Amino acid sequence: MPKLSRADAPLTGNREYHIALERGELAEYILLVGDPGRVAKVAKRLDSIEVERSNREFATVTGAYRGMRLSVMSTGIGTDNVEIVLAEVMEITDQATLIRVGSSGALLPEIAGGDLIVSTGAVRLENTTDWYVHPGYPAIAHRDVVWALEAACIEAGVRYHLGITATASGFYAPQGRAMRTLPVRYPDLAEELRRQRVANFEMESSALFVLAGLAGLRAGTVCAAYAQRVDGTFLEEAAKEAAEARCIDVGLARIHLLWEIDNGDEGDHRSRRSAMTGRQGGER
């Protein structure tokens, strides 16, 4: 390992420079959300809280959830933020499991607003990860997390889809959205991705998958569909909050299941996993 200078790895005291956390304040099981406001929504579901910290757009709560130690962190928007968060998280944890709970825009007509999408991988429409790997390197979710998230959707009885996610570097032109004030270089981008059976647009997962994979960590994503890019609709506030709540519930249930399995409480989970991984994945 190269020796790092203070400029390479800046600290504030013993705390990581951006996330403002030190070793011992993060759990090894982490839910990642984009919006700092979503951290508080997850925190309300915890049984107890031991750490609350916020710096810039990075808010963190660590506490207990059904016997496990769990952290929830906001990353803000975009792969550049995810890169910062993961680099600093890896410095103060040993073998973190990471599940992103987010929002997205559906690209396929069969995905309704409010449905959940479990990402199997991501199209890298961003350049953050190019600084780590070859442009052709795949961004793939960890199979254990994909299995666990799909199992949660089935058990909860929610509408969900398995599919490839496109991770864009921005919200407007980088996702092919029409704009009144600025030119859009690739106005047909959404339609092109739809033809390639890409399920949804979002802005973080490819960095999560690539960097976690390089570090040998488990990572996955479940997103609610807020926008439907085929018919041009967007969820109203109440429907959006309900979809967000379903997404949080699925993320919590499945990170808890992975914790149970890691700690030897495999029981019925092993047989359920064998049954699920033995059948062909698809939309439900």
Short mmCIF file of C-alpha atoms in Angstrom, two decimals:
data_model
loop_
_atom_site.label_atom_id
_atom_site.label_comp_id
_atom_site.label_asym_id
_atom_site.label_seq_id
_atom_site.Cartn_x
_atom_site.Cartn_y
_atom_site.Cartn_z
CA MET A 1 0.00 0.00 0.00
CA PRO A 2 1.35 3.47 -0.86
CA LYS A 3 2.01 5.87 1.99
CA LEU A 4 -0.70 8.54 1.96
CA SER A 5 -0.02 12.20 2.65
CA ARG A 6 -2.44 14.42 4.53
CA ALA A 7 -3.39 15.92 1.16
CA ASP A 8 -4.20 12.43 -0.18
CA ALA A 9 -6.35 11.49 2.82
CA PRO A 10 -7.39 14.63 4.69
CA LEU A 11 -8.92 14.26 8.15
CA THR A 12 -10.63 16.55 10.60
CA GLY A 13 -9.09 15.30 13.81
CA ASN A 14 -9.76 11.56 13.56
CA ARG A 15 -12.81 12.05 11.37
CA GLU A 16 -13.08 11.49 7.62
CA TYR A 17 -13.05 14.86 5.91
CA HIS A 18 -16.45 14.87 4.20
CA ILE A 19 -18.66 12.41 6.08
CA ALA A 20 -17.29 13.62 9.47
CA LEU A 21 -17.23 10.12 10.97
CA GLU A 22 -14.52 8.12 12.67
CA ARG A 23 -13.99 4.39 13.12
CA GLY A 24 -16.61 2.89 15.42
CA GLU A 25 -19.39 5.31 14.44
CA LEU A 26 -20.52 3.37 11.38
CA ALA A 27 -22.09 -0.08 11.35
CA GLU A 28 -20.99 -2.75 8.88
CA TYR A 29 -24.52 -2.76 7.41
CA ILE A 30 -25.38 0.53 5.73
CA LEU A 31 -28.42 1.87 3.89
CA LEU A 32 -27.48 4.63 1.45
CA VAL A 33 -30.01 7.27 0.48
CA GLY A 34 -29.53 10.33 -1.68
CA ASP A 35 -31.72 12.83 0.14
CA PRO A 36 -30.57 13.81 3.66
CA GLY A 37 -34.25 14.12 4.55
CA ARG A 38 -34.71 10.41 3.89
CA VAL A 39 -32.21 9.62 6.64
CA ALA A 40 -34.68 10.89 9.24
CA LYS A 41 -37.45 8.77 7.72
CA VAL A 42 -35.34 5.62 8.07
CA ALA A 43 -34.16 6.64 11.55
CA LYS A 44 -37.79 6.67 12.76
CA ARG A 45 -37.90 2.94 12.09
CA LEU A 46 -34.85 2.20 14.28
CA ASP A 47 -35.26 0.85 17.81
CA SER A 48 -32.54 3.10 19.22
CA ILE A 49 -29.99 5.66 18.01
CA GLU A 50 -26.36 5.96 19.14
CA VAL A 51 -24.83 8.33 16.55
CA GLU A 52 -26.28 11.29 14.65
CA ARG A 53 -23.97 13.40 12.55
CA SER A 54 -24.28 15.72 9.59
CA ASN A 55 -21.71 17.51 7.45
CA ARG A 56 -22.45 19.13 4.12
CA GLU A 57 -24.97 16.86 2.33
CA PHE A 58 -23.78 13.80 4.25
CA ALA A 59 -26.12 12.95 7.13
CA THR A 60 -25.63 9.75 9.13
CA VAL A 61 -27.56 7.92 11.81
CA THR A 62 -26.29 4.71 13.44
CA GLY A 63 -28.48 2.67 15.75
CA ALA A 64 -30.17 -0.65 16.40
CA TYR A 65 -32.80 -2.31 14.22
CA ARG A 66 -34.30 -5.64 15.29
CA GLY A 67 -31.11 -6.70 17.03
CA MET A 68 -28.65 -5.56 14.37
CA ARG A 69 -26.42 -2.50 14.31
CA LEU A 70 -27.35 -0.42 11.28
CA SER A 71 -26.30 2.88 9.73
CA VAL A 72 -28.18 5.02 7.24
CA MET A 73 -26.26 7.67 5.29
CA SER A 74 -27.19 10.25 2.68
CA THR A 75 -24.89 10.60 -0.31
CA GLY A 76 -26.44 13.64 -1.93
CA ILE A 77 -26.91 13.50 -5.68
CA GLY A 78 -24.59 11.88 -8.22
CA THR A 79 -21.76 9.43 -8.67
CA ASP A 80 -19.14 11.98 -7.67
CA ASN A 81 -20.73 12.14 -4.22
CA VAL A 82 -21.01 8.36 -4.02
CA GLU A 83 -17.29 8.11 -4.78
CA ILE A 84 -16.47 10.38 -1.85
CA VAL A 85 -18.79 8.53 0.53
CA LEU A 86 -17.54 5.05 -0.37
CA ALA A 87 -13.87 6.03 -0.26
CA GLU A 88 -14.31 7.40 3.26
CA VAL A 89 -16.65 4.63 4.46
CA MET A 90 -14.06 2.04 3.42
CA GLU A 91 -11.46 3.75 5.60
CA ILE A 92 -13.49 3.27 8.81
CA THR A 93 -15.27 -0.05 8.23
CA ASP A 94 -14.00 -3.58 7.64
CA GLN A 95 -16.42 -5.35 5.25
CA ALA A 96 -19.47 -3.18 4.77
CA THR A 97 -22.70 -4.33 3.11
CA LEU A 98 -24.36 -1.44 1.27
CA ILE A 99 -27.91 -1.12 -0.05
CA ARG A 100 -29.01 2.01 -1.89
CA VAL A 101 -32.65 3.01 -1.36
CA GLY A 102 -33.50 5.60 -3.97
CA SER A 103 -35.81 7.07 -6.58
CA SER A 104 -35.72 6.80 -10.35
CA GLY A 105 -37.49 7.33 -13.64
CA ALA A 106 -39.00 4.28 -15.35
CA LEU A 107 -38.08 3.69 -18.99
CA LEU A 108 -40.23 0.65 -19.78
CA PRO A 109 -44.00 0.96 -20.32
CA GLU A 110 -44.79 -1.97 -18.01
CA ILE A 111 -43.23 -0.20 -15.01
CA ALA A 112 -45.90 1.93 -13.36
CA GLY A 113 -45.27 4.95 -11.19
CA GLY A 114 -44.73 3.73 -7.64
CA ASP A 115 -43.34 0.33 -8.67
CA LEU A 116 -39.98 -0.75 -7.27
CA ILE A 117 -36.99 -1.62 -9.45
CA VAL A 118 -34.23 -3.91 -8.17
CA SER A 119 -31.08 -3.22 -10.19
CA THR A 120 -29.10 -6.17 -11.50
CA GLY A 121 -26.48 -3.87 -12.99
CA ALA A 122 -26.01 -0.38 -14.37
CA VAL A 123 -25.12 1.29 -17.65
CA ARG A 124 -22.27 3.68 -16.83
CA LEU A 125 -23.45 6.96 -18.36
CA GLU A 126 -21.06 8.88 -16.11
CA ASN A 127 -17.31 9.31 -15.99
CA THR A 128 -16.58 9.09 -12.25
CA THR A 129 -15.88 5.37 -12.46
CA ASP A 130 -13.63 5.84 -15.51
CA TRP A 131 -10.98 7.05 -13.07
CA TYR A 132 -11.00 3.57 -11.49
CA VAL A 133 -11.68 1.11 -14.32
CA HIS A 134 -11.70 0.71 -18.11
CA PRO A 135 -14.77 2.30 -19.81
CA GLY A 136 -15.95 -1.20 -20.78
CA TYR A 137 -15.87 -2.50 -17.20
CA PRO A 138 -19.33 -3.69 -16.06
CA ALA A 139 -21.21 -2.26 -13.08
CA ILE A 140 -22.90 -5.25 -11.46
CA ALA A 141 -24.93 -5.51 -8.26
CA HIS A 142 -23.91 -8.27 -5.84
CA ARG A 143 -26.04 -11.36 -6.40
CA ASP A 144 -26.72 -11.83 -2.65
CA VAL A 145 -28.20 -8.35 -2.42
CA VAL A 146 -30.24 -8.76 -5.62
CA TRP A 147 -31.65 -12.04 -4.27
CA ALA A 148 -32.44 -10.51 -0.89
CA LEU A 149 -34.16 -7.45 -2.37
CA GLU A 150 -36.26 -9.55 -4.73
CA ALA A 151 -37.25 -11.81 -1.83
CA ALA A 152 -38.37 -8.77 0.17
CA CYS A 153 -40.53 -7.50 -2.68
CA ILE A 154 -42.19 -10.90 -3.03
CA GLU A 155 -42.81 -11.24 0.69
CA ALA A 156 -44.20 -7.70 0.93
CA GLY A 157 -46.46 -8.25 -2.07
CA VAL A 158 -45.32 -5.07 -3.81
CA ARG A 159 -45.08 -4.57 -7.57
CA TYR A 160 -41.44 -4.81 -8.57
CA HIS A 161 -39.17 -5.38 -11.55
CA LEU A 162 -35.64 -6.73 -11.96
CA GLY A 163 -33.59 -4.93 -14.55
CA ILE A 164 -30.63 -2.95 -15.73
CA THR A 165 -30.42 0.63 -14.50
CA ALA A 166 -28.87 3.54 -16.40
CA THR A 167 -26.81 5.80 -14.14
CA ALA A 168 -26.63 9.31 -15.59
CA SER A 169 -24.28 12.14 -14.65
CA GLY A 170 -27.11 14.65 -14.36
CA PHE A 171 -30.89 15.00 -14.19
CA TYR A 172 -31.87 16.98 -17.28
CA ALA A 173 -29.89 16.67 -20.54
CA PRO A 174 -27.88 13.66 -19.27
CA GLN A 175 -31.20 11.80 -19.04
CA GLY A 176 -32.50 13.12 -22.38
CA ARG A 177 -35.10 15.42 -20.82
CA ALA A 178 -36.50 18.18 -23.02
CA MET A 179 -35.64 21.66 -21.78
CA ARG A 180 -37.03 25.10 -22.60
CA THR A 181 -33.83 27.03 -21.94
CA LEU A 182 -30.90 24.80 -22.91
CA PRO A 183 -30.02 22.52 -25.83
CA VAL A 184 -30.12 18.75 -25.27
CA ARG A 185 -27.44 16.87 -27.17
CA TYR A 186 -29.12 13.43 -27.05
CA PRO A 187 -32.89 14.02 -26.99
CA ASP A 188 -33.59 10.39 -28.00
CA LEU A 189 -31.51 8.87 -25.18
CA ALA A 190 -34.48 7.54 -23.19
CA GLU A 191 -35.97 5.88 -26.27
CA GLU A 192 -32.62 4.32 -27.20
CA LEU A 193 -32.22 2.84 -23.73
CA ARG A 194 -35.84 1.65 -23.79
CA ARG A 195 -35.14 -0.29 -26.97
CA GLN A 196 -32.21 -1.91 -25.15
CA ARG A 197 -34.58 -2.97 -22.30
CA VAL A 198 -32.97 -0.70 -19.71
CA ALA A 199 -35.47 -0.42 -16.87
CA ASN A 200 -34.82 2.97 -15.29
CA PHE A 201 -32.72 6.10 -14.96
CA GLU A 202 -31.04 7.24 -11.74
CA MET A 203 -27.76 8.89 -10.74
CA GLU A 204 -25.76 6.79 -8.27
CA SER A 205 -25.80 3.02 -8.73
CA SER A 206 -23.00 2.47 -11.24
CA ALA A 207 -20.45 4.05 -8.89
CA LEU A 208 -21.80 2.03 -5.97
CA PHE A 209 -21.54 -1.24 -7.90
CA VAL A 210 -18.10 -0.61 -9.41
CA LEU A 211 -16.38 0.69 -6.27
CA ALA A 212 -17.97 -1.86 -3.95
CA GLY A 213 -17.05 -4.62 -6.37
CA LEU A 214 -13.43 -3.46 -6.58
CA ALA A 215 -13.26 -3.54 -2.78
CA GLY A 216 -14.90 -6.96 -2.52
CA LEU A 217 -18.02 -5.59 -0.83
CA ARG A 218 -21.68 -6.48 -1.30
CA ALA A 219 -23.85 -3.73 -2.76
CA GLY A 220 -27.23 -3.39 -4.41
CA THR A 221 -29.97 -0.92 -5.23
CA VAL A 222 -33.75 -0.74 -4.96
CA CYS A 223 -35.46 2.35 -6.35
CA ALA A 224 -39.03 3.55 -6.53
CA ALA A 225 -40.26 4.81 -9.90
CA TYR A 226 -41.28 8.45 -9.42
CA ALA A 227 -41.33 9.36 -13.12
CA GLN A 228 -42.71 7.32 -16.03
CA ARG A 229 -40.75 8.47 -19.05
CA VAL A 230 -42.97 6.68 -21.60
CA ASP A 231 -46.22 8.46 -20.75
CA GLY A 232 -44.57 11.52 -19.17
CA THR A 233 -46.22 11.25 -15.77
CA PHE A 234 -44.72 12.03 -12.35
CA LEU A 235 -46.08 10.88 -8.99
CA GLU A 236 -48.03 13.32 -6.88
CA GLU A 237 -46.71 13.95 -3.38
CA ALA A 238 -48.81 11.39 -1.46
CA ALA A 239 -48.10 8.63 -3.99
CA LYS A 240 -44.43 9.55 -3.99
CA GLU A 241 -44.22 9.28 -0.20
CA ALA A 242 -46.00 5.91 -0.26
CA ALA A 243 -43.57 4.57 -2.87
CA GLU A 244 -40.62 5.89 -0.86
CA ALA A 245 -41.96 4.15 2.26
CA ARG A 246 -42.27 0.82 0.39
CA CYS A 247 -38.71 1.22 -0.85
CA ILE A 248 -37.39 1.91 2.65
CA ASP A 249 -39.30 -1.07 4.05
CA VAL A 250 -37.79 -3.39 1.43
CA GLY A 251 -34.27 -2.06 2.02
CA LEU A 252 -34.55 -2.47 5.79
CA ALA A 253 -36.03 -5.96 5.59
CA ARG A 254 -33.33 -7.23 3.29
CA ILE A 255 -30.29 -5.77 4.95
CA HIS A 256 -31.63 -7.36 8.14
CA LEU A 257 -31.96 -10.71 6.35
CA LEU A 258 -28.35 -10.51 5.14
CA TRP A 259 -27.27 -9.73 8.70
CA GLU A 260 -29.20 -12.77 9.97
CA ILE A 261 -27.55 -15.04 7.41
CA ASP A 262 -24.09 -13.60 8.13
CA ASN A 263 -24.62 -14.33 11.81
CA GLY A 264 -25.64 -17.94 11.33
CA ASP A 265 -29.41 -17.59 11.47
CA GLU A 266 -29.79 -19.18 8.06
CA GLY A 267 -32.62 -21.61 8.77
CA ASP A 268 -35.30 -21.26 6.14
CA HIS A 269 -33.37 -18.53 4.30
CA ARG A 270 -30.96 -20.97 2.63
CA SER A 271 -33.76 -23.03 1.08
CA ARG A 272 -35.61 -19.89 -0.03
CA ARG A 273 -32.48 -18.54 -1.65
CA SER A 274 -31.82 -21.83 -3.47
CA ALA A 275 -35.37 -21.80 -4.81
CA MET A 276 -35.15 -18.22 -5.99
CA THR A 277 -31.71 -18.34 -7.55
CA GLY A 278 -32.65 -21.54 -9.31
CA ARG A 279 -35.39 -19.87 -11.33
CA GLN A 280 -34.99 -17.35 -14.09
CA GLY A 281 -35.22 -13.75 -12.91
CA GLY A 282 -37.67 -11.34 -14.44
CA GLU A 283 -40.43 -8.88 -13.83
CA ARG A 284 -43.17 -9.56 -11.32
#
